mmCIF file of C-alpha atoms in Angstrom:
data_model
loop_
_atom_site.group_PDB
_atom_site.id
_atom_site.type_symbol
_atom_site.label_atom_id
_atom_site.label_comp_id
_atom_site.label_asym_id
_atom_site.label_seq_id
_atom_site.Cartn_x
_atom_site.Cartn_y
_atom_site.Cartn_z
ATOM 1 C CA UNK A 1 -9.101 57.396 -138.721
ATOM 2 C CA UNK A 2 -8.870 60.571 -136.464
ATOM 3 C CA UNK A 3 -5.970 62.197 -135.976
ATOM 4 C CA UNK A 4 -4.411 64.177 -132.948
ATOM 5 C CA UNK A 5 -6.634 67.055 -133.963
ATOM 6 C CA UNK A 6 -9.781 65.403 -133.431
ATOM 7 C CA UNK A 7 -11.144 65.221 -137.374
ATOM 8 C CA UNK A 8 -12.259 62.370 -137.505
ATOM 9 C CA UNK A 9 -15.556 60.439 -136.588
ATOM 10 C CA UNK A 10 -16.793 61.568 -133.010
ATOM 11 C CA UNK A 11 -20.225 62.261 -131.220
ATOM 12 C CA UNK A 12 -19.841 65.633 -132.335
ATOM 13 C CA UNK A 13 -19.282 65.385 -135.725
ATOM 14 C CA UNK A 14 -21.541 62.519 -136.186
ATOM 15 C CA UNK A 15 -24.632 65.079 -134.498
ATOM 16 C CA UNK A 16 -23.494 68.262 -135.061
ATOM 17 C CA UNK A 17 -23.672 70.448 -137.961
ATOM 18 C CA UNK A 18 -19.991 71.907 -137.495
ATOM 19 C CA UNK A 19 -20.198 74.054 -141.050
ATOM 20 C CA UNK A 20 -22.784 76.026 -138.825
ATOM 21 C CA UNK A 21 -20.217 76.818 -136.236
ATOM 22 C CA UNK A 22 -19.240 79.372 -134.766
ATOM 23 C CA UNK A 23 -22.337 79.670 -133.393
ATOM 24 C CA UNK A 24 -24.214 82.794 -131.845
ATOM 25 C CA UNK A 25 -23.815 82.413 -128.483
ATOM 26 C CA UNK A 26 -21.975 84.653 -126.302
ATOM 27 C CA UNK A 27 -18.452 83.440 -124.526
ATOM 28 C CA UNK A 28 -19.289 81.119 -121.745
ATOM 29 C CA UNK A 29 -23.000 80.816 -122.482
ATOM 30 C CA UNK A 30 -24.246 77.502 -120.795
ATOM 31 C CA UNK A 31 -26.111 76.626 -123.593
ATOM 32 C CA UNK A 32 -22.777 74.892 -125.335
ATOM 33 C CA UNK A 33 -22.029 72.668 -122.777
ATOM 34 C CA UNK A 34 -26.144 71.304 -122.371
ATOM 35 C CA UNK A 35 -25.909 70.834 -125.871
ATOM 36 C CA UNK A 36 -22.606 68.981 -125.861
ATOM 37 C CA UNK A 37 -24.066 66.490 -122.992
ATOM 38 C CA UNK A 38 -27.702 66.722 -125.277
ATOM 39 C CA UNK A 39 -25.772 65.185 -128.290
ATOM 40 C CA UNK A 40 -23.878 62.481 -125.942
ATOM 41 C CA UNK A 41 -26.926 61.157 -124.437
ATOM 42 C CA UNK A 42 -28.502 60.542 -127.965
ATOM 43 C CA UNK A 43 -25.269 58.450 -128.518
ATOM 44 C CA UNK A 44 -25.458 56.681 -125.388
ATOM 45 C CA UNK A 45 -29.453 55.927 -125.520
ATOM 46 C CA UNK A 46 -29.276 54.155 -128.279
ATOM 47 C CA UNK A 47 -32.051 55.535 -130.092
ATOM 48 C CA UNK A 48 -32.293 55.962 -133.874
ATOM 49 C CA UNK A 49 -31.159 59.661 -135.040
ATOM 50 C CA UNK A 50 -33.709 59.265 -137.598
ATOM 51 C CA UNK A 51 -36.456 59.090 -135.312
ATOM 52 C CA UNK A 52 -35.435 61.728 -132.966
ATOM 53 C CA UNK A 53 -37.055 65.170 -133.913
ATOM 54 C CA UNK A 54 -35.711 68.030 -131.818
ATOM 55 C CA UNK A 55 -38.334 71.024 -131.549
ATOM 56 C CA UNK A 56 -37.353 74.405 -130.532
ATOM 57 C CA UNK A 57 -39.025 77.667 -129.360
ATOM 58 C CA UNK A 58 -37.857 81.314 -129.700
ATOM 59 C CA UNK A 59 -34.592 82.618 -127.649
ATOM 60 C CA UNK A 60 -30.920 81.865 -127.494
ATOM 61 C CA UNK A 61 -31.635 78.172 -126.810
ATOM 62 C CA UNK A 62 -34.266 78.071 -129.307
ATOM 63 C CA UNK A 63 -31.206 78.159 -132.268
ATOM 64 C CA UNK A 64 -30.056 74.723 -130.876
ATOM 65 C CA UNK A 65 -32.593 73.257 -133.499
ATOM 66 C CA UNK A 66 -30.359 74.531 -136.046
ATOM 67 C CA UNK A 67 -26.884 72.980 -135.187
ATOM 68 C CA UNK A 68 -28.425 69.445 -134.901
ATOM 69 C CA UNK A 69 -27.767 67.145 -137.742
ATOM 70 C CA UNK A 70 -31.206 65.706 -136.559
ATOM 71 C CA UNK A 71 -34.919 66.158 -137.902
ATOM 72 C CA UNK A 72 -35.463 69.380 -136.352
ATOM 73 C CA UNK A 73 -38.082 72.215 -136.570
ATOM 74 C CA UNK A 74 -37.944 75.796 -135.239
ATOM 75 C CA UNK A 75 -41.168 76.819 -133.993
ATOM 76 C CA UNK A 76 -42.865 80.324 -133.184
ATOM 77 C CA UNK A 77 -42.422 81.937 -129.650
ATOM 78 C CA UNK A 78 -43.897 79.362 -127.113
ATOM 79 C CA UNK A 79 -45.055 77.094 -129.140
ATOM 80 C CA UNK A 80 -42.780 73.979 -129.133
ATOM 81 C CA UNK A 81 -44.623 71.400 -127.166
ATOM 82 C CA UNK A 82 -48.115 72.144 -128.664
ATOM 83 C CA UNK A 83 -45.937 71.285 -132.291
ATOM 84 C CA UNK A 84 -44.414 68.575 -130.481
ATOM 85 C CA UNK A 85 -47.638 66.843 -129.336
ATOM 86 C CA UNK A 86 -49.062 67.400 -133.161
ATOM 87 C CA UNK A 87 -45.877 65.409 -134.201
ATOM 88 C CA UNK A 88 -45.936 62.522 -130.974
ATOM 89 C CA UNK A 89 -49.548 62.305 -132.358
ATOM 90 C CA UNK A 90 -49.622 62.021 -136.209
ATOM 91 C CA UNK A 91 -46.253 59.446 -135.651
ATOM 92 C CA UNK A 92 -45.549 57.804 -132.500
ATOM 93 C CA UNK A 93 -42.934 56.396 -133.281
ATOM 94 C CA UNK A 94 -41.040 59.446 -133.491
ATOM 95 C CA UNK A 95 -39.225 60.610 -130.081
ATOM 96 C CA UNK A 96 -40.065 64.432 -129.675
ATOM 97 C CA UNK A 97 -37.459 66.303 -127.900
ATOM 98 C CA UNK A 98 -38.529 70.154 -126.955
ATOM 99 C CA UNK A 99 -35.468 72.496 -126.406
ATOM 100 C CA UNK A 100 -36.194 75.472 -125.217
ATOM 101 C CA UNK A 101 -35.197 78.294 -122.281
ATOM 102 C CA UNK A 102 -37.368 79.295 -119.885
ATOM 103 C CA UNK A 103 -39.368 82.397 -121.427
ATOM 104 C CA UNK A 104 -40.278 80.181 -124.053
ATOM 105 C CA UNK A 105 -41.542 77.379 -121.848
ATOM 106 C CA UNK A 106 -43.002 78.786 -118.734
ATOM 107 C CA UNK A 107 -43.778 82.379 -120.094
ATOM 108 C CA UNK A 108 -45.400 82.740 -123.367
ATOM 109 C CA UNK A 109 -45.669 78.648 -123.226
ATOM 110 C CA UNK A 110 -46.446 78.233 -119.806
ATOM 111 C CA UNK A 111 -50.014 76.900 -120.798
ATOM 112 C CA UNK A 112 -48.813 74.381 -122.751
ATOM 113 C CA UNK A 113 -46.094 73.062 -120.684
ATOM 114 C CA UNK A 114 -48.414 72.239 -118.302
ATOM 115 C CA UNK A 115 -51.179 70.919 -119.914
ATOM 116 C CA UNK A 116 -48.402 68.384 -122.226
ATOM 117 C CA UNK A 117 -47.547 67.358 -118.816
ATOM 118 C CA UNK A 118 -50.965 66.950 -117.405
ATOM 119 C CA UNK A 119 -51.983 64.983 -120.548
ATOM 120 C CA UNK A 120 -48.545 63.056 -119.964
ATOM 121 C CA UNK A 121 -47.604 63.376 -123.888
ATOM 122 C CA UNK A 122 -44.270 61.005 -124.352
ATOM 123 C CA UNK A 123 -41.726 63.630 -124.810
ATOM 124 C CA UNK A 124 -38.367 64.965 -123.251
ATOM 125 C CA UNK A 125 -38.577 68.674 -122.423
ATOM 126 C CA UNK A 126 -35.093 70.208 -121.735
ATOM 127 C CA UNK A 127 -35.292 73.765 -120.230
ATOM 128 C CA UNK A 128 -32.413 76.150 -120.200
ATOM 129 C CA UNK A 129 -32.832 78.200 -117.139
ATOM 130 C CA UNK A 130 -30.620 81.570 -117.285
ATOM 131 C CA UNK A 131 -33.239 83.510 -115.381
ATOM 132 C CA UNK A 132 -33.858 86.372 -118.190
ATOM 133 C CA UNK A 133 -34.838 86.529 -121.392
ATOM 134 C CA UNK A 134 -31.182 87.204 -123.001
ATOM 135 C CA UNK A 135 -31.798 87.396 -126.738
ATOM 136 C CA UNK A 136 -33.905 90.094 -126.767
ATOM 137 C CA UNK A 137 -31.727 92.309 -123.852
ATOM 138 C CA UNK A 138 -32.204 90.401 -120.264
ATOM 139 C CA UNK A 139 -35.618 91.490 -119.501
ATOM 140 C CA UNK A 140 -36.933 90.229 -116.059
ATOM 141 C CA UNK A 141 -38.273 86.496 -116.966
ATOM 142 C CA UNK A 142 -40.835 84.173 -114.897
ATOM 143 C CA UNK A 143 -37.944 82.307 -113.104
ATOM 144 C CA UNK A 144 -35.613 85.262 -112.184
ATOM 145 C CA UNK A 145 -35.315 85.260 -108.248
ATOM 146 C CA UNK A 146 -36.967 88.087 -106.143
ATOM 147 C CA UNK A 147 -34.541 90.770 -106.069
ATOM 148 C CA UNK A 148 -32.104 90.075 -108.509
ATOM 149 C CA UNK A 149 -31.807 93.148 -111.000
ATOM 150 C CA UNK A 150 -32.265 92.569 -115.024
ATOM 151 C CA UNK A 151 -33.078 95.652 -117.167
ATOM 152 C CA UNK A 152 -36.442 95.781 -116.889
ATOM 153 C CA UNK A 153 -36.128 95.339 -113.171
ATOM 154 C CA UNK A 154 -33.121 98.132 -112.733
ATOM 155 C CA UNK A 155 -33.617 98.591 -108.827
ATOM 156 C CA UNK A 156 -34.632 94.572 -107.923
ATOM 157 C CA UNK A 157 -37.384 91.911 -109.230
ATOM 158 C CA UNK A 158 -40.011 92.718 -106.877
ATOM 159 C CA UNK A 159 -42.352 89.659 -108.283
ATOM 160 C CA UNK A 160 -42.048 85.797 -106.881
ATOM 161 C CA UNK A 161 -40.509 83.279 -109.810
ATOM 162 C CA UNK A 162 -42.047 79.830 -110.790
ATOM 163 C CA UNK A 163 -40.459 77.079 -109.058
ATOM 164 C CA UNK A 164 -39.879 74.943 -111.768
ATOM 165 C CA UNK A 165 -39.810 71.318 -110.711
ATOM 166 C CA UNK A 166 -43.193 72.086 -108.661
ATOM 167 C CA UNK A 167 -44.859 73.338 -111.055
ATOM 168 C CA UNK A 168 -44.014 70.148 -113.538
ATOM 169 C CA UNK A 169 -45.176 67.537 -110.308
ATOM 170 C CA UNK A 170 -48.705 69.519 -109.767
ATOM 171 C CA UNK A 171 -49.102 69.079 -113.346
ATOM 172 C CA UNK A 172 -48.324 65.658 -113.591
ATOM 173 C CA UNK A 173 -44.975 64.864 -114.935
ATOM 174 C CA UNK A 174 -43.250 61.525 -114.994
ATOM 175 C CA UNK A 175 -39.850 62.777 -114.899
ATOM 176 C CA UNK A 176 -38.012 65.910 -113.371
ATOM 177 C CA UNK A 177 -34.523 66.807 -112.706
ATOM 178 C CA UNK A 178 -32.231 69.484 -112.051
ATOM 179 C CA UNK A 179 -28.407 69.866 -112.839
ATOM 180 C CA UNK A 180 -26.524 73.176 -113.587
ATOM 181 C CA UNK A 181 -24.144 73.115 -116.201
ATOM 182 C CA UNK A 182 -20.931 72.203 -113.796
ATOM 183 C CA UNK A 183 -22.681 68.428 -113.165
ATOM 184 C CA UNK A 184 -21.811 67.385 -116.865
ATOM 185 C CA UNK A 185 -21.726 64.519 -116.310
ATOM 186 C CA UNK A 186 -25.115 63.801 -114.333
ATOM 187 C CA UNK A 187 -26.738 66.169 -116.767
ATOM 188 C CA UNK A 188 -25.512 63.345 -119.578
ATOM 189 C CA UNK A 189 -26.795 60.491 -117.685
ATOM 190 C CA UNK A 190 -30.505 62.463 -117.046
ATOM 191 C CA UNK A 191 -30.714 63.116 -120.313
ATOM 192 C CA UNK A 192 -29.906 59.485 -121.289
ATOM 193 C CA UNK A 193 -32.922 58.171 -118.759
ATOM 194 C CA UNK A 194 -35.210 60.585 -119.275
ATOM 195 C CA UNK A 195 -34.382 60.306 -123.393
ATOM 196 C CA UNK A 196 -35.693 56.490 -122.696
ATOM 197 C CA UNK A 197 -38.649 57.472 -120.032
ATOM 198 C CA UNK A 198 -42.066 56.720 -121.562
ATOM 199 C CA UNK A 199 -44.214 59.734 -120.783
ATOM 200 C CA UNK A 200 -43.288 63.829 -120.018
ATOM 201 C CA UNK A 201 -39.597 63.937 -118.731
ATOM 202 C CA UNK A 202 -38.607 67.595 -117.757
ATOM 203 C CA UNK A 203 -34.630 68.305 -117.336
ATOM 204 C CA UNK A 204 -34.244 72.134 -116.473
ATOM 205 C CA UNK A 205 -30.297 73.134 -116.382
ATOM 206 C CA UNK A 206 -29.422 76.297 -114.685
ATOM 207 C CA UNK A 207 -27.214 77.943 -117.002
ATOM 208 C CA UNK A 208 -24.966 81.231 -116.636
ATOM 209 C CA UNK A 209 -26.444 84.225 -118.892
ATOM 210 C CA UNK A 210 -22.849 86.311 -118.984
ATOM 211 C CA UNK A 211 -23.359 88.871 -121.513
ATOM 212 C CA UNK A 212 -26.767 90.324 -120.176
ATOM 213 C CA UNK A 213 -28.208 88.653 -116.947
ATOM 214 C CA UNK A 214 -24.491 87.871 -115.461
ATOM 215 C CA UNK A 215 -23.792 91.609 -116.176
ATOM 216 C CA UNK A 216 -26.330 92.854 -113.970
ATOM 217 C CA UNK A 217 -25.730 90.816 -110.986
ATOM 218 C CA UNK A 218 -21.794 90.715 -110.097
ATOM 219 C CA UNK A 219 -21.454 87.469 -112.248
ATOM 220 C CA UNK A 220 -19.795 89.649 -115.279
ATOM 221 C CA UNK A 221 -17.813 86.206 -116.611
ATOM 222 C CA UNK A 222 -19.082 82.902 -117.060
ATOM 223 C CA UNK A 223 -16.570 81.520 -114.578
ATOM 224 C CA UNK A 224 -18.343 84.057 -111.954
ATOM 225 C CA UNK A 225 -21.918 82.221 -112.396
ATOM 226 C CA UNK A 226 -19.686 78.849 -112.466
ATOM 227 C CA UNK A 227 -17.942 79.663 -109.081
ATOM 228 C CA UNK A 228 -21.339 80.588 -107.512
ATOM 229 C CA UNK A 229 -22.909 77.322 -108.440
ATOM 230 C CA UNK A 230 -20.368 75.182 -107.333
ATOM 231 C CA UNK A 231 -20.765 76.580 -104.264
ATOM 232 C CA UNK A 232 -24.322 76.908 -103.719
ATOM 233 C CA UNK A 233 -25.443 73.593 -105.304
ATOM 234 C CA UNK A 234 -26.348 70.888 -103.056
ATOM 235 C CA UNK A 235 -27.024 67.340 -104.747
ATOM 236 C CA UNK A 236 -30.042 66.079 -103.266
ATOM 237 C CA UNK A 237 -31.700 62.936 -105.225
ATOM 238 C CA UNK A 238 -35.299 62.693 -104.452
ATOM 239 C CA UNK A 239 -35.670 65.612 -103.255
ATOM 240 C CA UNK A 240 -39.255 67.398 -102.475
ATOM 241 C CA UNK A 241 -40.141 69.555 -105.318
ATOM 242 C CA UNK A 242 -41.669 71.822 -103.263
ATOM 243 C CA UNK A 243 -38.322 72.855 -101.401
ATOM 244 C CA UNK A 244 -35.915 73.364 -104.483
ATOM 245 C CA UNK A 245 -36.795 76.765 -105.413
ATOM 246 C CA UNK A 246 -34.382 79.042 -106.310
ATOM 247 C CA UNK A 247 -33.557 82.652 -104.286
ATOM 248 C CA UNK A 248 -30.895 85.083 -105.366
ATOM 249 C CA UNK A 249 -28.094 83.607 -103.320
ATOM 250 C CA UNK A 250 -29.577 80.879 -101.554
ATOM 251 C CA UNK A 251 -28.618 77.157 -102.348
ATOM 252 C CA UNK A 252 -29.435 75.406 -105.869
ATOM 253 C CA UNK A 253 -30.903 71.901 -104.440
ATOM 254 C CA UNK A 254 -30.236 69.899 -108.045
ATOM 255 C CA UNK A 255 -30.668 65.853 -108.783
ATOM 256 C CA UNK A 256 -33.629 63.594 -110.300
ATOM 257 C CA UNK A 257 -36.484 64.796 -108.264
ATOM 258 C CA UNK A 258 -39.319 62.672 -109.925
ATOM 259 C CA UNK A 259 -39.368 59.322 -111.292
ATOM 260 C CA UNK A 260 -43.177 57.958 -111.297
ATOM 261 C CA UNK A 261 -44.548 55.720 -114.267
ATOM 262 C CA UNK A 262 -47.996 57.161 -115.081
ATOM 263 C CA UNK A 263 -49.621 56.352 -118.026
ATOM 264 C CA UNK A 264 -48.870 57.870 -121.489
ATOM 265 C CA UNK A 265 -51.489 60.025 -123.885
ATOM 266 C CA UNK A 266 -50.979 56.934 -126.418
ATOM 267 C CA UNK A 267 -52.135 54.577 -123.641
ATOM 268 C CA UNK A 268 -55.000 55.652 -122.841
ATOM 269 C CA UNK A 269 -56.050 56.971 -126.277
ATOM 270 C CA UNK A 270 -55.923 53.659 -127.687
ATOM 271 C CA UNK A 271 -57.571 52.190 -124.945
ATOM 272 C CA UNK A 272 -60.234 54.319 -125.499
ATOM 273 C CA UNK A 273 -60.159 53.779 -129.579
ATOM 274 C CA UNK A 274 -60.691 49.984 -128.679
ATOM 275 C CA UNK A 275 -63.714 50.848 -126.959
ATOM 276 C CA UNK A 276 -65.154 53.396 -129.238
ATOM 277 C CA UNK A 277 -64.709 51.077 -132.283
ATOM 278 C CA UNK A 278 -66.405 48.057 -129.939
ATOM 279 C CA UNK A 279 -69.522 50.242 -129.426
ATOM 280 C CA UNK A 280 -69.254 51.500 -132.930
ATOM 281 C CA UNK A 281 -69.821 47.660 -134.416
ATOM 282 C CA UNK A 282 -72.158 46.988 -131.808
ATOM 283 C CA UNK A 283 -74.907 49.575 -132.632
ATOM 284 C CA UNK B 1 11.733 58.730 -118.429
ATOM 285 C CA UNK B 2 13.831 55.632 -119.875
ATOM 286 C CA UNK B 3 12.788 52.213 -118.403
ATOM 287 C CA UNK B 4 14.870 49.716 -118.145
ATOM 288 C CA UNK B 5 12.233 46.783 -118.178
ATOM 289 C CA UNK B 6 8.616 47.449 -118.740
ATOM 290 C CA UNK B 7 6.551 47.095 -115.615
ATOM 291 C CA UNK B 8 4.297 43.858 -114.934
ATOM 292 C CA UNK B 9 1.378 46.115 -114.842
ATOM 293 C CA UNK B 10 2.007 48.251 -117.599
ATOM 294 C CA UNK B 11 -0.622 46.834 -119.907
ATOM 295 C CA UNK B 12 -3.482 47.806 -117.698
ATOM 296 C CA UNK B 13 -2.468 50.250 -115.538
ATOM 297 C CA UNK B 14 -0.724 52.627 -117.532
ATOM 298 C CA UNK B 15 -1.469 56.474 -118.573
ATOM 299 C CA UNK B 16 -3.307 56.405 -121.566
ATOM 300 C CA UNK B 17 -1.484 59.315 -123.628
ATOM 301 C CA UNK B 18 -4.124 61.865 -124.531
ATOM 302 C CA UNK B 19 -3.444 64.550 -126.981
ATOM 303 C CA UNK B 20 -5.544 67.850 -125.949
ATOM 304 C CA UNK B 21 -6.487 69.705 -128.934
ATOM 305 C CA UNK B 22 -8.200 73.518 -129.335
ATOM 306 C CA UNK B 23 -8.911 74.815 -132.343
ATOM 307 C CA UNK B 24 -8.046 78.763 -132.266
ATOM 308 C CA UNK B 25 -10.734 79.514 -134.828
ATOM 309 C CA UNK B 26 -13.580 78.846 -132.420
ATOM 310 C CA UNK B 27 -12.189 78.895 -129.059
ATOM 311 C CA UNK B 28 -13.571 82.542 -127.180
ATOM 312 C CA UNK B 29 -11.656 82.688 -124.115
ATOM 313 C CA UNK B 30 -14.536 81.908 -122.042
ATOM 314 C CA UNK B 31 -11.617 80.198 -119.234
ATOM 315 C CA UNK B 32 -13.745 76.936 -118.603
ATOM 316 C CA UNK B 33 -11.333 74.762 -119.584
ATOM 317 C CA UNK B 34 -8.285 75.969 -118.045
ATOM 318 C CA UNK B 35 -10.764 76.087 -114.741
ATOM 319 C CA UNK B 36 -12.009 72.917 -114.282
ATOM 320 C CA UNK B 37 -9.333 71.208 -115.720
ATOM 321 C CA UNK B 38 -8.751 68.915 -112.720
ATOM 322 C CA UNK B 39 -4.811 68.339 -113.754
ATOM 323 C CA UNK B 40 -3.953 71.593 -114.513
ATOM 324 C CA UNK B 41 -2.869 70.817 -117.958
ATOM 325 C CA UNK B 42 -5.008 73.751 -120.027
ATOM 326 C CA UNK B 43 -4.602 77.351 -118.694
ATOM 327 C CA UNK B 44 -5.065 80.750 -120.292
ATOM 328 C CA UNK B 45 -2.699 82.226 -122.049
ATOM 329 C CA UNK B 46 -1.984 85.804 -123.429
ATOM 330 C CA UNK B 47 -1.604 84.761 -127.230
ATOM 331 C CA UNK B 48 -5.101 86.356 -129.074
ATOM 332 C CA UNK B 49 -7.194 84.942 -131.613
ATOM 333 C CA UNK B 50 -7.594 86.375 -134.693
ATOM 334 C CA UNK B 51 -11.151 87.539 -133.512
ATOM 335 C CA UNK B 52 -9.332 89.127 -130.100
ATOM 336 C CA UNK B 53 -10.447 86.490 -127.825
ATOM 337 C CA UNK B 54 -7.839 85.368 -125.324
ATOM 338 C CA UNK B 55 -6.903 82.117 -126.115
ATOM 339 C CA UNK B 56 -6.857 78.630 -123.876
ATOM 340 C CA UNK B 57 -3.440 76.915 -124.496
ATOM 341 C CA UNK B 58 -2.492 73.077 -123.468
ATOM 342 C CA UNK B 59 0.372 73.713 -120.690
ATOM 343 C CA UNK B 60 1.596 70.076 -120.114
ATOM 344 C CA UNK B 61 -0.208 67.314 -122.058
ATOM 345 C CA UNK B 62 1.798 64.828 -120.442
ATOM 346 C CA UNK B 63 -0.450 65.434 -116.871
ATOM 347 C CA UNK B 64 -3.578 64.744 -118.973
ATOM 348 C CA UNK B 65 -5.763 62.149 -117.494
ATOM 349 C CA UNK B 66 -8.008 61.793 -120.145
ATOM 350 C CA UNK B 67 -10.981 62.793 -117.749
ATOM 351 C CA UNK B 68 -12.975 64.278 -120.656
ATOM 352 C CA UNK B 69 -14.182 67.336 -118.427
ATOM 353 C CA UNK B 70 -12.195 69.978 -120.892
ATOM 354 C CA UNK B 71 -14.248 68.730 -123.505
ATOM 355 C CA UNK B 72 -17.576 68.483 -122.230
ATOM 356 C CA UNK B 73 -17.540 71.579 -120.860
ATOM 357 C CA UNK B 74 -16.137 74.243 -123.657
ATOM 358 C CA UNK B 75 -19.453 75.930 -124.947
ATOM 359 C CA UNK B 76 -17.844 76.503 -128.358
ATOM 360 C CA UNK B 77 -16.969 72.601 -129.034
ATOM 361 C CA UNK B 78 -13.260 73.793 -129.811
ATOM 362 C CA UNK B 79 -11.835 71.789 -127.080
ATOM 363 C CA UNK B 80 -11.089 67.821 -128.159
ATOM 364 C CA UNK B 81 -9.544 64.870 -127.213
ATOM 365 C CA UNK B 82 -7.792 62.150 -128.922
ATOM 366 C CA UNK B 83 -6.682 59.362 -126.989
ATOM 367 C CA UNK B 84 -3.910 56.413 -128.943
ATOM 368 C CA UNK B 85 -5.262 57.645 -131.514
ATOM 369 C CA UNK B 86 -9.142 57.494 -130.932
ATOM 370 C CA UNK B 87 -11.763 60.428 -129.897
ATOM 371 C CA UNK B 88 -12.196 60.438 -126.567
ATOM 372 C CA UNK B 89 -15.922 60.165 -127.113
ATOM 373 C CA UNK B 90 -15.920 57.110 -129.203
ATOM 374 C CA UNK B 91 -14.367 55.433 -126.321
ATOM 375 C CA UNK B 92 -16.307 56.197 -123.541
ATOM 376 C CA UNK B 93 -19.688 55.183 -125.860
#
């Protein structure tokens, strides 16, 4: 029975490893909060913990592997969704979950982010966007908005960032989404559907980098980076991928972008093992 | 407040009591809380942890809503909520 302090049984305690707390994050990193809503979409899905693995690359967000009371594996820089596929493909059954930030997906990773998404592997990609590489010191990262200074970048990013969501529907994705990490609660339900979407579901939440990033660009606090969102998001469902890129001050379109049913790696594959084993009795 | 009957209503409409909880240990003063708390009942106040962060204290529980906001957001999971005497989570699962 819980008591007024909250020990009890809860989604928390039931999915996270508390004797790991306090984590490393800095104050007001976004990375708690995506986490939080992470762990209450698993609840609300439905699926068995037992068969969710959660895969992580290198960076602040990559650590998330290690708080999970889940099956979970911490993999080398970039390298999360090619372990991921190996996993979807040895067990099926198994519902891969990549958690990652954006230097690990669409820097060193970029290749295989793409080409997982391409092949349409069934597997739920959640991206931490924070615009810099903030482990290792907030160097300039391949989202981080022309112009915007980081400490590689002292006097303005003078190259053009990946527009996430884009890049995901050229490459084939069932399922992309936006949300920063003020729209809880539509971050919880997009993680729920695209938890349960058969196929390559891609959730990127824009998430304040305080300590490092923040520093550098007149967001010092986490409330700063907060305030700014709330009043440069606009919710747009459906929107085109195409327009939601992201500028220095401009407006963060977020919502459910994509929704398409396309079919899955395991589809096809064992459409094609039927055949091969047909024409293997045959000759 | 004393009533003197209970109200028709009272069964289903009534506040559910909510008791906010932060643990001290982990809280870090990141301010999210007492922010976006859309009844005002958390707020920062000038008491310091035992790690120097400035701590989030509950101002009037009796406002709480039970919205669930204070906990979802807090990025240290130090924040939580017990309604009658359940997790707040639990319930809305």
């Amino acid at each position: 029975m819980p008591d007024h302090e909250g020990n009890g049984h809860s989604i928390i305690a039931k999915y996270l490893r508390q004797d790991r707390l306090p984590h490393i994050w800095c104050p007001a990193c976004g990375i708690g909060p995506a986490l939080n809503c992470f762990l209450r979409a698993i609840d609300k899905s439905g699926l068995d913990p037992d068969k969710i693995s959660v895969i992580s690359g290198i960076g602040c967000s990559g650590r998330v592997a290690g708080y999970v009371k889940l099956d979970s594996f911490h993999t080398t820089h970039g390298r999360a969704i090619p372990f991921a596929t190996g996993l979807k493909l040895a067990n099926p059954e198994l519902k891969a979950v990549v958690f990652s930030g954006d230097g690990d997906l669409a820097a060193i990773g970029g290749n295989h982010l793409i080409h997982a998404a391409r092949r349409n592997v069934d597997m739920t990609v959640i991206c931490i966007n924070n615009f810099n590489y903030g482990m290792t010191g907030g160097q300039v990262g391949p989202t981080a908005p022309y112009d915007v200074r980081t400490s590689t970048t002292p006097y303005g990013n003078f190259e053009s960032p990946f527009n996430l969501p884009l890049l995901l529907y050229a490459s084939g994705a069932t399922y992309i989404a936006r949300w920063t990490v003020l729209h809880l609660h539509q971050l919880e339900n997009t993680m729920t559907e695209a938890l349960l979407k058969p196929g390559f579901s891609f959730v990127e939440v824009i998430s304040p980098c305080p300590a490092v990033y923040g520093r550098m660009n007149k967001e010092p606090e986490g409330l700063d980076s907060l305030k700014s969102y709330e009043k440069r998001s606009i919710i747009k469902n459906g929107a085109d991928p195409k327009d939601v890129g992201i500028t220095q001050n401009g407006p963060i379109i977020v919502g459910k972008f994509i929704d398409v049913d396309r079919p899955t790696l395991h589809t096809n594959l064992a459409v094609v093992a039927e055949r091969a084993k047909k024409q293997v009795k045959n000759s | 407040m004393k009533l003197w009957r209970t109200p028709f209503d009272h069964n289903h409409s009534a506040e559910p009591l909510a008791y906010v909880f932060i643990d001290r240990e982990r809280c870090k003063g990141c301010g999210f809380c007492a922010e976006y708390c859309p009844c005002d009942v958390l707020k920062m106040g000038s008491e310091l942890s035992s790690k120097g962060y400035q701590l989030a204290v509950v101002k009037d529980g009796d406002k709480c809503l039970a919205c669930g906001f204070c906990e979802l957001i807090c990025p240290e999971f130090a924040v939580k909520l017990t309604i009658n005497n359940k997790v707040h989570s639990e319930i809305k699962s």
